[in-house]
Coordinates of N, CA and C in Angstrom, one line a residue:
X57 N -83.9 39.2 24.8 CA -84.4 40.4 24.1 C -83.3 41.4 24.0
X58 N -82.9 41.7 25.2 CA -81.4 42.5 25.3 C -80.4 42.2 23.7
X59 N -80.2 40.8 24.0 CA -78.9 40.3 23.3 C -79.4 40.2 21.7
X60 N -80.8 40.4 21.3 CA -80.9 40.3 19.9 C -80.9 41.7 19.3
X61 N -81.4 42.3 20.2 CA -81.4 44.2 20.4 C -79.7 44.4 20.0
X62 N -78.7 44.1 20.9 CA -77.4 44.8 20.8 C -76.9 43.4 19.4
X63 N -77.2 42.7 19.2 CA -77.2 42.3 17.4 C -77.2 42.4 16.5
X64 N -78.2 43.6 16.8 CA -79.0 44.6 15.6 C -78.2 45.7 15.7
X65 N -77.5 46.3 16.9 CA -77.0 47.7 17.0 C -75.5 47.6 16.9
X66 N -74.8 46.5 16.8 CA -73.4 46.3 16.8 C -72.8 45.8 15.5
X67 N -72.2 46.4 15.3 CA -71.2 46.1 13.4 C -71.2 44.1 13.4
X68 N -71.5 43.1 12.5 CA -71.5 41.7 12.6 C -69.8 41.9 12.5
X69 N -69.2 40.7 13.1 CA -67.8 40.6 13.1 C -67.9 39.0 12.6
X70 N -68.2 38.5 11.3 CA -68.5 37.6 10.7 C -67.4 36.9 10.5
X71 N -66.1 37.8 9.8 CA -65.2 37.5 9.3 C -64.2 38.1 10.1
X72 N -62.5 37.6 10.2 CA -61.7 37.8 11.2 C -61.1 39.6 10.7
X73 N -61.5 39.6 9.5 CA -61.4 41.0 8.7 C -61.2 42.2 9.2
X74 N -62.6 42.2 10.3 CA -63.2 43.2 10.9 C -62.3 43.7 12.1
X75 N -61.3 42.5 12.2 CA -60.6 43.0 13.0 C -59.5 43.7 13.3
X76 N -59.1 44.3 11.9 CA -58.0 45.4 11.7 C -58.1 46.5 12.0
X77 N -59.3 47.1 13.0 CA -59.4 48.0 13.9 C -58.5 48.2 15.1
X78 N -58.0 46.8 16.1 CA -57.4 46.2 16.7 C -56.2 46.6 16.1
X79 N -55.8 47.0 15.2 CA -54.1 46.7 14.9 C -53.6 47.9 15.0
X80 N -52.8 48.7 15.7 CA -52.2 49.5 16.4 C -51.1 50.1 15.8
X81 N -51.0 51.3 15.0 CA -49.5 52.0 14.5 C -49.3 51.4 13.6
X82 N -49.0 52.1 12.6 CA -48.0 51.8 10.9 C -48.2 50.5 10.8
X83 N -46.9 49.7 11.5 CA -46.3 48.9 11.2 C -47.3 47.4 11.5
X84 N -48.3 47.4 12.1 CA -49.8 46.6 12.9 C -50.4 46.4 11.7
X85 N -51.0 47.8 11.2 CA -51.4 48.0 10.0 C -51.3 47.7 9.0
X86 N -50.0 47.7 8.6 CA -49.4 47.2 7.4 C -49.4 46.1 7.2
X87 N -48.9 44.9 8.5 CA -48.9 43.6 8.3 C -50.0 42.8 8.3
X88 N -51.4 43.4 9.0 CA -52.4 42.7 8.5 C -53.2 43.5 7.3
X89 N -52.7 44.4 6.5 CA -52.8 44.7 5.2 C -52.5 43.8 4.4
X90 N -51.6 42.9 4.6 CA -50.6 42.2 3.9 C -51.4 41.1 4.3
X91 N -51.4 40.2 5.3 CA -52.4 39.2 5.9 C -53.5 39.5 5.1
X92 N -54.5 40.1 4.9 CA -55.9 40.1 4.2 C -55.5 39.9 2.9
X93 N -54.2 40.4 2.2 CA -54.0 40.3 0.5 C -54.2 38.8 0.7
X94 N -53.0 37.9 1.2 CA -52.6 36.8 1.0 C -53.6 36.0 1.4
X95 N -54.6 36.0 2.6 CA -55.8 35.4 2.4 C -56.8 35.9 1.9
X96 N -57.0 36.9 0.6 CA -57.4 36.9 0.1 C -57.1 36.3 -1.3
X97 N -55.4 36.2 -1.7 CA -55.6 35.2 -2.8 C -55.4 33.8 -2.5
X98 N -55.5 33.3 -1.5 CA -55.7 32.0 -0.9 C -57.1 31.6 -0.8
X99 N -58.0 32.6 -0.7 CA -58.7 31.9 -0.8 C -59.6 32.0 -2.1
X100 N -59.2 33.1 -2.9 CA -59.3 33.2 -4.7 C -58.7 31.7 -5.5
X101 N -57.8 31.0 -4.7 CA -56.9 30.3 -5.5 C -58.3 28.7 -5.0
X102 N -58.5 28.5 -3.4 CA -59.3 27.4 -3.4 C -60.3 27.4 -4.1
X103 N -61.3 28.5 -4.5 CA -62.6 29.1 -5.5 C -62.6 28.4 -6.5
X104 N -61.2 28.7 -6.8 CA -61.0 28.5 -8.6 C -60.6 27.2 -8.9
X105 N -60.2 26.3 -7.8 CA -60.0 25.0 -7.9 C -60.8 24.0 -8.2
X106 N -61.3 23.5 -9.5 CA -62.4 23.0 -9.5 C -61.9 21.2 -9.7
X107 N -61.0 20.8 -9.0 CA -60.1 19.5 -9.1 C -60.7 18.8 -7.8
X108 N -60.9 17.6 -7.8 CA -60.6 16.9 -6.3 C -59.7 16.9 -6.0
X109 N -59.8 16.9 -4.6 CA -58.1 17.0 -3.5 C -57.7 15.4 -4.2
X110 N -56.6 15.1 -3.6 CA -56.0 14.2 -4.5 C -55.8 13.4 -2.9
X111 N -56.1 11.7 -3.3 CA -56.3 10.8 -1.4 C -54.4 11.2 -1.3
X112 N -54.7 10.9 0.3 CA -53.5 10.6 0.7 C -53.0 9.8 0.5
X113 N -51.2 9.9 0.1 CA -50.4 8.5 0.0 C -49.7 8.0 1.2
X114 N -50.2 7.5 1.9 CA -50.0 7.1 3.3 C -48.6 6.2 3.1
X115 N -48.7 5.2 2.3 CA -47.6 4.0 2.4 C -46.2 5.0 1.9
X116 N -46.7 6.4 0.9 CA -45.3 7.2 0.9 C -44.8 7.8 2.1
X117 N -45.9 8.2 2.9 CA -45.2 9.1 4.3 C -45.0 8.1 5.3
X118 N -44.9 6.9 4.8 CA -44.6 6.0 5.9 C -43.1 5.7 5.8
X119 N -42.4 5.9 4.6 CA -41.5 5.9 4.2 C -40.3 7.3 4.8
X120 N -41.2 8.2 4.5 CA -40.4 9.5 4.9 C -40.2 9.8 6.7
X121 N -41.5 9.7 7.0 CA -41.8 9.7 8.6 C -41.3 8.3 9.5
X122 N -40.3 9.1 10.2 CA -39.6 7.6 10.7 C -40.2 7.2 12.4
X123 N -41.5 8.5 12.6 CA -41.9 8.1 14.2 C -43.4 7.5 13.8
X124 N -43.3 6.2 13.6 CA -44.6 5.5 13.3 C -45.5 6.0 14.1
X125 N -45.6 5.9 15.5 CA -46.5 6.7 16.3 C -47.4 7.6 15.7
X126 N -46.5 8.8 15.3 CA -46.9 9.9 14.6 C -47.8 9.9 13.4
X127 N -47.2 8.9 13.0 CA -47.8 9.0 11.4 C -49.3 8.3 11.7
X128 N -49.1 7.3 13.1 CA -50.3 6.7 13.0 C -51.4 7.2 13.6
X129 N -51.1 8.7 14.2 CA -52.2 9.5 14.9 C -52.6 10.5 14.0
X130 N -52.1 10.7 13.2 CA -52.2 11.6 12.0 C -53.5 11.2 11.1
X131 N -52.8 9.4 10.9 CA -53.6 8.6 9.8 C -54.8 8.8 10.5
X132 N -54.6 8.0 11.5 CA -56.3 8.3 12.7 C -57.4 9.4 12.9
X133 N -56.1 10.4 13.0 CA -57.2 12.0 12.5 C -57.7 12.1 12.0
X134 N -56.7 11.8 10.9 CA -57.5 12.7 9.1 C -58.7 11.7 8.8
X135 N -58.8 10.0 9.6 CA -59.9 9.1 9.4 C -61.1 9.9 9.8
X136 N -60.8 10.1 11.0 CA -62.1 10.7 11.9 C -62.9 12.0 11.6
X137 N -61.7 13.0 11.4 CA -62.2 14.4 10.3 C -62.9 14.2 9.6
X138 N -62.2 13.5 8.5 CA -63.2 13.1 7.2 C -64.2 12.5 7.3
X139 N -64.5 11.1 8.4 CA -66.2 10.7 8.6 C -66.7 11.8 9.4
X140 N -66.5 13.0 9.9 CA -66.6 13.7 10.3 C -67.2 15.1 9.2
X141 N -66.6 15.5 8.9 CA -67.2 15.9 7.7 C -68.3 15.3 7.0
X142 N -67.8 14.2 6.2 CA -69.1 13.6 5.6 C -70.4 13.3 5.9
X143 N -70.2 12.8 7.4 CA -71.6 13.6 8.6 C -72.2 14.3 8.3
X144 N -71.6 15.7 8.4 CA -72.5 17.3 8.5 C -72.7 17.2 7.3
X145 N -71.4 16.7 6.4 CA -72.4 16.9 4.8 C -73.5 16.6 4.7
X146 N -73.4 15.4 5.0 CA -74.9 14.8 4.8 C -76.2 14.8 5.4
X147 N -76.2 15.9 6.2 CA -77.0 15.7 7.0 C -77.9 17.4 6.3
X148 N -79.6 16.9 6.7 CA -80.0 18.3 6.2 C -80.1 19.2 7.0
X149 N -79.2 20.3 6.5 CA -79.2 21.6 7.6 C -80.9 22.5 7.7
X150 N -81.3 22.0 6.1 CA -82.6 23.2 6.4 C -83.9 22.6 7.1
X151 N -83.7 21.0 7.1 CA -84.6 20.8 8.2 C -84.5 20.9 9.4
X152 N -83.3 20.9 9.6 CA -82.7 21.2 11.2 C -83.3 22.9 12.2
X153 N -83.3 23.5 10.8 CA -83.3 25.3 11.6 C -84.5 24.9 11.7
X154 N -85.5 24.4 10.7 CA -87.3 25.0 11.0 C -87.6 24.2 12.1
X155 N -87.1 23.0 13.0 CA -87.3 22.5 14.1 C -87.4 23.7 15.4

């Protein structure tokens, strides 16, 4: 009851935004002034993207990347992320909350 009380009484810190309170003198200031522009058109630029990401060319960076190892824990990642992803996509979130 406490914790939904001070919820309601405290600023939401939703976004990392909020946190340029934290930034101390001029020069603090300034650079995460500059940090919010840039992800702010970073993330104006993903918005406006209305392309599919394009697959990876694996057999090219097999070429470039000479520690196979590497390349092959990478490949492995980005496998698992992605069924990973496609997971939560698919799964329904609004029946999940009314549970």
């Amino acid at each position: 009851m406490m914790r939904r009380g001070l919820r309601n009484a405290l600023p939401k810190r939703d976004r990392w935004h909020a946190l340029q309170e934290y930034a101390v003198g001029e020069t603090n200031q300034e650079e995460f002034r500059l940090l919010r522009a840039r992800d702010s058109q970073v993330g104006s630029l993903v918005d406006s993207s209305t392309a599919a990401p394009k697959p990876i060319d694996w057999a090219s960076w097999e070429s470039k990347i000479s520690n196979k190892e590497v390349l092959s824990c990478l490949k492995s990642f980005h496998q698992q992320q992605s069924a990973l992803l496609d997971q939560v996509a698919a799964e329904d979130h609004a029946a999940a909350v009314k549970k």
